[in-house]
Coordinates of C-alpha atoms and ligand atoms in Angstrom, one line a residue:
X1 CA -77.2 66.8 47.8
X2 CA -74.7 65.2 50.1
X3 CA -75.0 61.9 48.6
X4 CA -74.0 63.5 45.2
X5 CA -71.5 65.6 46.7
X6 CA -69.5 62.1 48.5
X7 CA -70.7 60.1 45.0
X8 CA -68.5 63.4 43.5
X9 CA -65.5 62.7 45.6
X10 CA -65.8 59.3 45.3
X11 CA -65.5 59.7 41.6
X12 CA -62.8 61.9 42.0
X13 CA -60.9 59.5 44.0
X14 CA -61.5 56.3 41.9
X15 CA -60.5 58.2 38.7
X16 CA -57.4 59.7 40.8
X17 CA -56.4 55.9 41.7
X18 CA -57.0 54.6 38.5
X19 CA -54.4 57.5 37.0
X20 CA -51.6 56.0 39.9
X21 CA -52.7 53.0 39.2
X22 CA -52.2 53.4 35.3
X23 CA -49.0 55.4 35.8
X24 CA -47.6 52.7 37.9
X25 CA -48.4 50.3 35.6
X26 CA -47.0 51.8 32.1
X27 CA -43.9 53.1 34.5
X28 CA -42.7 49.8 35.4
X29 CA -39.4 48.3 33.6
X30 CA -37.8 45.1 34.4
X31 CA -34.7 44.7 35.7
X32 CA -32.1 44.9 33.1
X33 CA -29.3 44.8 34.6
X34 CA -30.2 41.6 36.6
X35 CA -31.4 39.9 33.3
X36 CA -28.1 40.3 31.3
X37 CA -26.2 39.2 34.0
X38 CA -28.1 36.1 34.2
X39 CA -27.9 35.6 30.7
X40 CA -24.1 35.8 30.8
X41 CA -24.2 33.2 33.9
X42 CA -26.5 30.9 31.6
X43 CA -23.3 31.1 28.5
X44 CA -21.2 29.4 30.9
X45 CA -23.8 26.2 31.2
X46 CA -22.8 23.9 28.2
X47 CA -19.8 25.7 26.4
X48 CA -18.3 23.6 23.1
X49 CA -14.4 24.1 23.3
X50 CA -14.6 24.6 19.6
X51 CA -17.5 27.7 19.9
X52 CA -20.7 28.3 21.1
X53 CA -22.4 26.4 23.1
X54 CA -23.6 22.6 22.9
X55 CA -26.5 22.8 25.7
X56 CA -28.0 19.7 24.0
X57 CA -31.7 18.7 25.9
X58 CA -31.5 15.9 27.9
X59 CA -27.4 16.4 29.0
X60 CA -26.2 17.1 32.1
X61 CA -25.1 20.7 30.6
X62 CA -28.8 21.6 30.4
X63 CA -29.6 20.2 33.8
X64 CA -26.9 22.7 35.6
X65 CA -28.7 25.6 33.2
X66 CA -32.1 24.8 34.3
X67 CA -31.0 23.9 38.1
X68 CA -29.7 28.1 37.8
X69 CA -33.0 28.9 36.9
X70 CA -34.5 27.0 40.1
X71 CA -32.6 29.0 42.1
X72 CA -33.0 32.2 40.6
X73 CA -36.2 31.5 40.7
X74 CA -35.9 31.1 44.6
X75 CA -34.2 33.7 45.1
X76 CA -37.1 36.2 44.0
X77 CA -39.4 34.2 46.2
X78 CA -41.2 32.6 43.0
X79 CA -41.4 28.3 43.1
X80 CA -40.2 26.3 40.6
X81 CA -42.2 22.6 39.1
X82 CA -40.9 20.3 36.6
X83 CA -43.4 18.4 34.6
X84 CA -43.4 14.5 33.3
X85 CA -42.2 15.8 29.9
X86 CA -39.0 17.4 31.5
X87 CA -40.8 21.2 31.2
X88 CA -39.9 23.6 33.8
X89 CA -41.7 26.2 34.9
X90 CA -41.3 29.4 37.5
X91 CA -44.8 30.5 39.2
X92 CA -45.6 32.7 41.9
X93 CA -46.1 30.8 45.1
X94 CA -45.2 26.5 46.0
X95 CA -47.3 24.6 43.4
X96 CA -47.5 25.7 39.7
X97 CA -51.4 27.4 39.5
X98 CA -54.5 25.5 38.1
X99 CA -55.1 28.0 35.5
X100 CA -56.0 30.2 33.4
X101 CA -51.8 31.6 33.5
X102 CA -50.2 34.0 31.6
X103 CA -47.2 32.2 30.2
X104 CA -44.1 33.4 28.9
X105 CA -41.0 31.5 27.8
X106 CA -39.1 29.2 25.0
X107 CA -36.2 26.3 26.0
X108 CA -33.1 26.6 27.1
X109 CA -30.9 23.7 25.1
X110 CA -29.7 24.0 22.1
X111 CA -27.8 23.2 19.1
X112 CA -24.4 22.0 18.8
X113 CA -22.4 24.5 18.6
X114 CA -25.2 27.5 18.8
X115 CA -25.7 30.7 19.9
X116 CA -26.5 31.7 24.0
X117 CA -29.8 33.8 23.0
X118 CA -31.4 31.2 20.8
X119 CA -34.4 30.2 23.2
X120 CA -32.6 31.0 26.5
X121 CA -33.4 34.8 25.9
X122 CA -37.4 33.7 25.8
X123 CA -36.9 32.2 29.3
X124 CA -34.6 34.1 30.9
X125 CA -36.9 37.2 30.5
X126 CA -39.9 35.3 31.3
X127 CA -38.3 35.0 34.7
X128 CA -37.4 38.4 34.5
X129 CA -41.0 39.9 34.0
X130 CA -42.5 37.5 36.2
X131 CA -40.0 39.4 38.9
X132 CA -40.8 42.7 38.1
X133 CA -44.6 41.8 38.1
X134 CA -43.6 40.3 41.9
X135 CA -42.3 42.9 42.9
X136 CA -44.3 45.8 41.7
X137 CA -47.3 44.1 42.8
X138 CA -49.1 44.6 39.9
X139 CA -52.8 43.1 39.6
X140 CA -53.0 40.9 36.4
X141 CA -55.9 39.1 35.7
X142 CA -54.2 35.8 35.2
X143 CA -51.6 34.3 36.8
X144 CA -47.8 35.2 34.9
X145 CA -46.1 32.0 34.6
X146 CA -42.4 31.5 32.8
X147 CA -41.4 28.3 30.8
X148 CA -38.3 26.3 29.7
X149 CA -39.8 24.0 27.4
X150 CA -37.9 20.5 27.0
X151 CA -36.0 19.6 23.9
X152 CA -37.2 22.3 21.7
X153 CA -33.9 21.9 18.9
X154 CA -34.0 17.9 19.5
X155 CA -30.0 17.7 18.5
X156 CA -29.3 14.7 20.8
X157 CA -33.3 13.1 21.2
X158 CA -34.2 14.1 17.6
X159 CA -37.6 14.7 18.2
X160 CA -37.9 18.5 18.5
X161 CA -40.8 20.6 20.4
X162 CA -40.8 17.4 22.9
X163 CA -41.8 19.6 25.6
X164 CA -44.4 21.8 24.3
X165 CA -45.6 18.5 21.9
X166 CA -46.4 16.6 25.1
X167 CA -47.8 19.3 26.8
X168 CA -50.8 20.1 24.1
X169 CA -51.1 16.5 23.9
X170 CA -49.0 15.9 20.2
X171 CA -46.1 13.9 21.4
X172 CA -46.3 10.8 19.3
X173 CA -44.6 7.6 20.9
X174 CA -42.4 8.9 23.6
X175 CA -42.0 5.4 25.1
X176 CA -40.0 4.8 22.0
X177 CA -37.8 7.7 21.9
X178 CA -34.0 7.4 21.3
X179 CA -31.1 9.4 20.6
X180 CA -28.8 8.3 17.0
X181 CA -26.9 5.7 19.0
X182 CA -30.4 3.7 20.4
X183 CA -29.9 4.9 24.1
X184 CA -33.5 5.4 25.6
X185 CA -34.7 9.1 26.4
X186 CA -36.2 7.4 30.0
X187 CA -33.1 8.0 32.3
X188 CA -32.0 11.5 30.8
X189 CA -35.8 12.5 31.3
X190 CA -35.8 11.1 34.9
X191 CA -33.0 13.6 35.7
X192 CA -34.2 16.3 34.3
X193 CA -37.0 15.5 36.8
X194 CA -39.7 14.2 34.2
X195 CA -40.9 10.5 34.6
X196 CA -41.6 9.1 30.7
X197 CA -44.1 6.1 32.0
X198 CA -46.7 9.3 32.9
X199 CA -45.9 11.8 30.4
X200 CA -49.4 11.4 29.7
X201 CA -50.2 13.9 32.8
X202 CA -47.9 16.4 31.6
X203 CA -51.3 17.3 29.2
X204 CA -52.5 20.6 30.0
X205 CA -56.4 20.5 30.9
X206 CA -58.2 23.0 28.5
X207 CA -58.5 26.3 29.2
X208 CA -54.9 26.3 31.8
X209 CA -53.0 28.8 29.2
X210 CA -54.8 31.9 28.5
X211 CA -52.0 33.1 27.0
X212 CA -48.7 32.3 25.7
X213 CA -45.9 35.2 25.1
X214 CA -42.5 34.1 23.4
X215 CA -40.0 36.6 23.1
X216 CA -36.7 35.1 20.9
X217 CA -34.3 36.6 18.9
X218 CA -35.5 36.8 15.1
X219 CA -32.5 34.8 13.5
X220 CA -32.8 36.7 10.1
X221 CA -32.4 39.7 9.2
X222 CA -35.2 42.0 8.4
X223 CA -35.2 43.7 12.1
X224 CA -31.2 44.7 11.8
X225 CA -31.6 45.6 7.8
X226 CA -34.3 47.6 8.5
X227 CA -33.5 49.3 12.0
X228 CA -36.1 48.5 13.5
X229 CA -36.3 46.7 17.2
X230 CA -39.0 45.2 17.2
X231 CA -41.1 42.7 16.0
X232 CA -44.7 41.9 16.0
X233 CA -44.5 38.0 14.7
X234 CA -47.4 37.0 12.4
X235 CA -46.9 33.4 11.6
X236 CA -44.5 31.1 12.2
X237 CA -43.5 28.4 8.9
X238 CA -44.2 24.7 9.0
X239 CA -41.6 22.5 8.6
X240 CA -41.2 19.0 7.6
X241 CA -38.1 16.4 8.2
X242 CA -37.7 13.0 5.8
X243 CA -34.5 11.3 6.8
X244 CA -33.2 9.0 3.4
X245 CA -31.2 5.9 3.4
X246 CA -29.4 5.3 0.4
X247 CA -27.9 1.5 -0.3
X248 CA -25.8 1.1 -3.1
X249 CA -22.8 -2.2 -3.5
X250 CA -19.9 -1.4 -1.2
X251 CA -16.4 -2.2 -3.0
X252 CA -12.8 -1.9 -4.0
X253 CA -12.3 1.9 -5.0
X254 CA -9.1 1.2 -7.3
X255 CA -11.2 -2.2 -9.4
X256 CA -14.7 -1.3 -9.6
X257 CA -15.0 0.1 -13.0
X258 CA -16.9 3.5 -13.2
X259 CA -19.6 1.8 -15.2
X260 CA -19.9 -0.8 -12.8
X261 CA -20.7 1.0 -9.5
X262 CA -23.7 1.6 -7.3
X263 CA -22.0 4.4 -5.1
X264 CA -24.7 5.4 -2.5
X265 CA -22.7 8.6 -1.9
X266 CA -23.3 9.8 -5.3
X267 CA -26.9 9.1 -5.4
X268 CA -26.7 11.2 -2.1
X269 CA -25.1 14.3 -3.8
X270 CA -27.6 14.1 -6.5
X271 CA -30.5 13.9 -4.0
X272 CA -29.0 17.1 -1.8
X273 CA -29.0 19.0 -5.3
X274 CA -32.6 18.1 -5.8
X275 CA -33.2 19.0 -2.2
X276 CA -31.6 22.5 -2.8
X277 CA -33.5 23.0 -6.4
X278 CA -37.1 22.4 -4.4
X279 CA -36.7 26.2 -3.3
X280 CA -33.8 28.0 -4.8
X281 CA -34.5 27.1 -8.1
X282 CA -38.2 25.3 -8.6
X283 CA -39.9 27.7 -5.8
X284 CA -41.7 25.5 -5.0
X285 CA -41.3 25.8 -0.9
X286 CA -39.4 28.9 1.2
X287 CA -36.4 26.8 1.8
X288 CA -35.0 23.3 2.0
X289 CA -31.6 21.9 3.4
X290 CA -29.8 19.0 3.6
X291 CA -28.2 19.5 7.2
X292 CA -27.3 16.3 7.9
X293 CA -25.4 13.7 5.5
X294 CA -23.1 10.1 6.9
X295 CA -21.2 8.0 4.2
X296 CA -20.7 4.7 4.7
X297 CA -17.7 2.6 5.7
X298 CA -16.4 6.4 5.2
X299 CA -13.1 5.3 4.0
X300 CA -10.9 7.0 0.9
X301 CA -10.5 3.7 -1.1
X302 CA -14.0 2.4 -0.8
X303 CA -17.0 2.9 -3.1
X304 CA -19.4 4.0 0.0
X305 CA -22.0 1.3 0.4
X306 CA -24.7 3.2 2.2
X307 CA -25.3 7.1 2.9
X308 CA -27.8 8.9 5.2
X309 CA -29.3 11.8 4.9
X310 CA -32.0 14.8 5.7
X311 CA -34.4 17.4 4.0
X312 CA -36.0 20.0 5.5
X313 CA -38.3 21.5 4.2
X314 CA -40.3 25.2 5.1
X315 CA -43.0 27.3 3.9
X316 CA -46.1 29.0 5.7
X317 CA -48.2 27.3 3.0
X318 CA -49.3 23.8 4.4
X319 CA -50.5 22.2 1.1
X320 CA -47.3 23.6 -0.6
X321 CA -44.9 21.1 2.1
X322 CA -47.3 18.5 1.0
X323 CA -47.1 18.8 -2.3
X324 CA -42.7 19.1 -2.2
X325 CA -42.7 16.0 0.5
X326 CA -44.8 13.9 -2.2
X327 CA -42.9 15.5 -5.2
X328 CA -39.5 14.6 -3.4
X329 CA -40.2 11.0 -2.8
X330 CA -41.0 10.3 -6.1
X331 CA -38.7 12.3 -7.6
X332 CA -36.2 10.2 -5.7
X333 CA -37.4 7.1 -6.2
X334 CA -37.2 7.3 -9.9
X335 CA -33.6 8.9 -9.7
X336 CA -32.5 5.7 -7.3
X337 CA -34.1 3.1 -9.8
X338 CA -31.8 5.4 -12.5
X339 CA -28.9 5.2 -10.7
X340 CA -29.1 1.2 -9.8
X341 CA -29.4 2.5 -5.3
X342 CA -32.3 1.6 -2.9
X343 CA -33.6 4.7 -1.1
X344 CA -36.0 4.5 1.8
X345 CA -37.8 7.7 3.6
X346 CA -39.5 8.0 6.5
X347 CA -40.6 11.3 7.5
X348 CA -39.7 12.1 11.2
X349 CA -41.5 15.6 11.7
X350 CA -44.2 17.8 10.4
X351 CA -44.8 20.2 12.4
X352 CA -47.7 22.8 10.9
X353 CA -47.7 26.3 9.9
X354 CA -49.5 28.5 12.3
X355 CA -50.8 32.3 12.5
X356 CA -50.1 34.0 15.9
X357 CA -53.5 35.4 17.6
X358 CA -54.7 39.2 16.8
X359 CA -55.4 40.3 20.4
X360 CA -51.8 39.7 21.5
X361 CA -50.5 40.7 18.1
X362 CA -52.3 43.8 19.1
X363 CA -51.1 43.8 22.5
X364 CA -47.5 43.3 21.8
X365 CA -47.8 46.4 19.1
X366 CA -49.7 48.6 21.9
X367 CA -46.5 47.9 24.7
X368 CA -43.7 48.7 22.0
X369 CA -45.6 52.1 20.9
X370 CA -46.3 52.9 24.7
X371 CA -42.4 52.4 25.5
X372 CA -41.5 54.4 21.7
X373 CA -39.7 51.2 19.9
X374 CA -40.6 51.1 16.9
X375 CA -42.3 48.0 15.4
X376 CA -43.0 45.8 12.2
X377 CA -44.6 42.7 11.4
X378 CA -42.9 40.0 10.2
X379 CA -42.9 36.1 10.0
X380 CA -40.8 33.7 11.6
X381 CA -38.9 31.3 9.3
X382 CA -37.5 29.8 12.5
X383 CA -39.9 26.9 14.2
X384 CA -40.6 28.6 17.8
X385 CA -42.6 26.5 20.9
X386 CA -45.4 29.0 20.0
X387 CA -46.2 26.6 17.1
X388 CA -47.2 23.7 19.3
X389 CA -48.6 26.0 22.1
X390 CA -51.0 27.4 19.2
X391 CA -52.9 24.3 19.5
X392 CA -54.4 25.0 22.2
X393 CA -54.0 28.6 23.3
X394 CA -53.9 31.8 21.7
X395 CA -50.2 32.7 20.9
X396 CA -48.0 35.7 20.5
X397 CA -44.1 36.5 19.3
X398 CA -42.1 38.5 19.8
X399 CA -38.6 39.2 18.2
X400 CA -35.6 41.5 18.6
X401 CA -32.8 42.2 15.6
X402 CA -29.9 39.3 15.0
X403 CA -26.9 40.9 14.4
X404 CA -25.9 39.9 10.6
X405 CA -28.5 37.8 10.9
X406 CA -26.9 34.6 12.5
X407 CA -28.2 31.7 14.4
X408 CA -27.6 28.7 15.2
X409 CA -23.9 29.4 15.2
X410 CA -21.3 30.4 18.2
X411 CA -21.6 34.2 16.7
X412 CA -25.5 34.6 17.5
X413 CA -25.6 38.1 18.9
X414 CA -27.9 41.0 20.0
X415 CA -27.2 43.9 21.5
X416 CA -28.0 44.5 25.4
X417 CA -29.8 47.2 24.8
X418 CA -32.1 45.7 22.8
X419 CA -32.5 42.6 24.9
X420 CA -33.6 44.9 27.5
X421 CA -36.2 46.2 25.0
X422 CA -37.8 43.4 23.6
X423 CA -38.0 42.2 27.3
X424 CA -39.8 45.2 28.4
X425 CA -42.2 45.1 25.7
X426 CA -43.3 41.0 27.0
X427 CA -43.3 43.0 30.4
X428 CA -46.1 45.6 29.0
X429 CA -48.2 42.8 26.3
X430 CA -48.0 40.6 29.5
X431 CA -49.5 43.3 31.0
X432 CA -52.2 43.4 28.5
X433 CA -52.9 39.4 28.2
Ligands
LIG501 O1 -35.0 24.9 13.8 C1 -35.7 25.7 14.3 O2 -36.4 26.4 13.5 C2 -35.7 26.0 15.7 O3 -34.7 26.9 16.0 N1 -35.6 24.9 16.5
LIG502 MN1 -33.0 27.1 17.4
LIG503 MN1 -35.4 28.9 19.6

């Protein structure tokens, strides 16, 4: 009788903890206040004189951004490693945990002239729930980890996701790497604290990542348009980069009859209207830009000898980018034979569409209906670290509204409020990894 009675209260007890326990749990919020105002601090790493910020990867700019994680980081008590690949990551304790963690981030460089949210949001929040976990002293089953992945935009080193590439064991020749004008990637990666001749070790052993949580702004507008402030990401497109060459006859602008010419620049125009026409007008692929275009000698009274140029090219349909990369090479190689111009392409990227995993999908959902925000699915047309992460670890997004939209511009913007949002729903699916 006894024993039932004490089995009784000890029942009673346990399912009395468990309540506090619970409460405490879906009562916690992270520090907003603290996380804006190192948000602002990280706007001030990097700043273009003509707008936005140009916090390109591998420049001192995004050292002095990543050395203010460090010591945020130390100021919460929490360690801080860089890796061979240049990735930086905030832990609980001196040395960056074995494994299984919980990890939550994006990168922290940028475009030229961007936005201060694009990826820096991601980390600074990750630092921000891995705080608030500290300090609330809440059990998790795996270790919470934050991340600035390396190079993510690859504006200077063109070769974007380097970080998150070398860490799932995709970074393709990084011994070769170079920025436009030939200057090796070695010394700029040595002071970011990453040593190229072992990237090799910056391989995550399998199993390390139980999860990965990356919280970014959306950079569309579905979220704003629709009012609502959150969203549960789905997939995220694949994307593909050719960069052309196009060598026509250099000569005298004001002699070369019209008849007579081989102007690389034109064949160029004709080739960015063809790379326009793959999606606005053929639908053949969700979108396709030329974003990047150099004439050659560049001069007003010369036929231009030589242009340069990119497509890009998105869709969360792998075999349709196959079929538009193949369709655009020949397309433009029977146009250049046309137009009397030698075109080469070599394509730098493909990077693979991916679906983000249904347990954190399902997680992320669950935190924004415990804390009342509304949510929608959605895809990402914008390539996220997630991407290369999803190789080999389950992977989960999640995105707050853009105002009108914009990214990758100096007038990126989201309100604070909703920053504070979207960060305390990573805090609650973190929670739930
Ligand atoms: O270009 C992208 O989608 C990403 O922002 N780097
Ligand atoms: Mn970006
Ligand atoms: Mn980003």
């Amino acid at each position: 009788m006894r024993g039932s009675f004490m089995s009784f209260l000890a029942a009673v007890e346990s399912a009395r903890s468990v309540a506090v326990f619970d409460s405490n749990r879906s009562a916690v919020r992270v520090n907003g206040t603290r996380m804006l105002a190192d948000l602002d601090k990280l706007a001030t790493y990097g700043v273009d004189p003509e707008g936005g910020l140009s916090r390109l990867g591998f420049t001192s700019a995004e050292d002095s951004a990543r050395a203010f994680l460090r010591e945020a980081a130390g100021r919460a008590g929490l360690g801080s490693t860089v890796d061979q690949a240049g990735n930086l990551f905030l832990h609980p304790g001196e040395t960056l945990p074995d494994g299984p963690v919980v990890l939550m981030g994006s990168h922290v460089d940028t475009v030229r002239r961007g936005g201060r949210f694009d990826g820096t949001y991601g980390v600074v929040a990750g630092l921000e729930v891995l705080r608030t976990l500290t300090e609330h002293d809440l059990p998790m089953r795996h270790t919470p980890v934050a991340v600035a992945f390396s190079n993510e935009e690859g504006a200077l080193f063109p070769y974007p996701f380097w970080g998150s590439l070398a860490v799932t064991g995709q970074l393709e020749a990084p011994a070769a790497a170079v920025d436009r004008t030939g200057r090796s990637i070695r010394e700029p990666l040595a002071r970011a604290g990453g040593d190229l001749d072992a990237i090799g070790e910056a391989v995550w052993p399998p199993g390390t990542v139980a999860a990965y949580l990356e919280l970014h702004i959306e950079q569309g507008p579905v979220l704003e348009s629709r009012g609502i402030p959150i969203g549960v990401v789905t997939g995220i497109v694949g994307r593909t980069i050719m960069e052309f060459e196009v060598r026509g006859k250099q000569n005298h602008a004001g002699t070369t009859p019209m008849d007579q010419r081989r102007d690389a620049l034109v064949a160029a125009a004709k080739l960015v209207l063809r790379v326009e026409a793959l999606s606005a007008d053929r639908k053949l692929c969700a979108v396709s830009t030329v974003g990047d275009l150099a004439v050659e000698p560049g001069q007003a009274n010369v036929v231009p000898g030589r242009a340069r140029l990119t497509a890009e090219i998105r869709d969360l349909d792998p075999t349709r980018l196959e079929v538009v990369e193949a369709l655009l090479r020949e397309e433009t190689a029977r146009s250049a034979r046309q137009s009397g111009v030698d075109v080469t392409c070599v394509t730098t990227m493909r990077s693979a569409p991916v679906r983000t995993a249904a347990p954190l999908q399902a997680a992320i959902e669950a935190a924004a209906a415990d804390l009342a925000l509304p949510a929608v699915a959605l895809h990402s047309g914008a390539g996220h670290d997630a991407q290369m992460i999803a190789a080999v670890a389950p992977v989960g997004m999640i995105f707050v509204p853009s105002r009108d939209g914009i990214s990758h511009a100096p007038e990126e913007h989201t309100a604070p409020g909703q920053l504070v949002d979207g960060a305390n729903v990573l805090l609650h699916a973190t929670l739930r990894a």
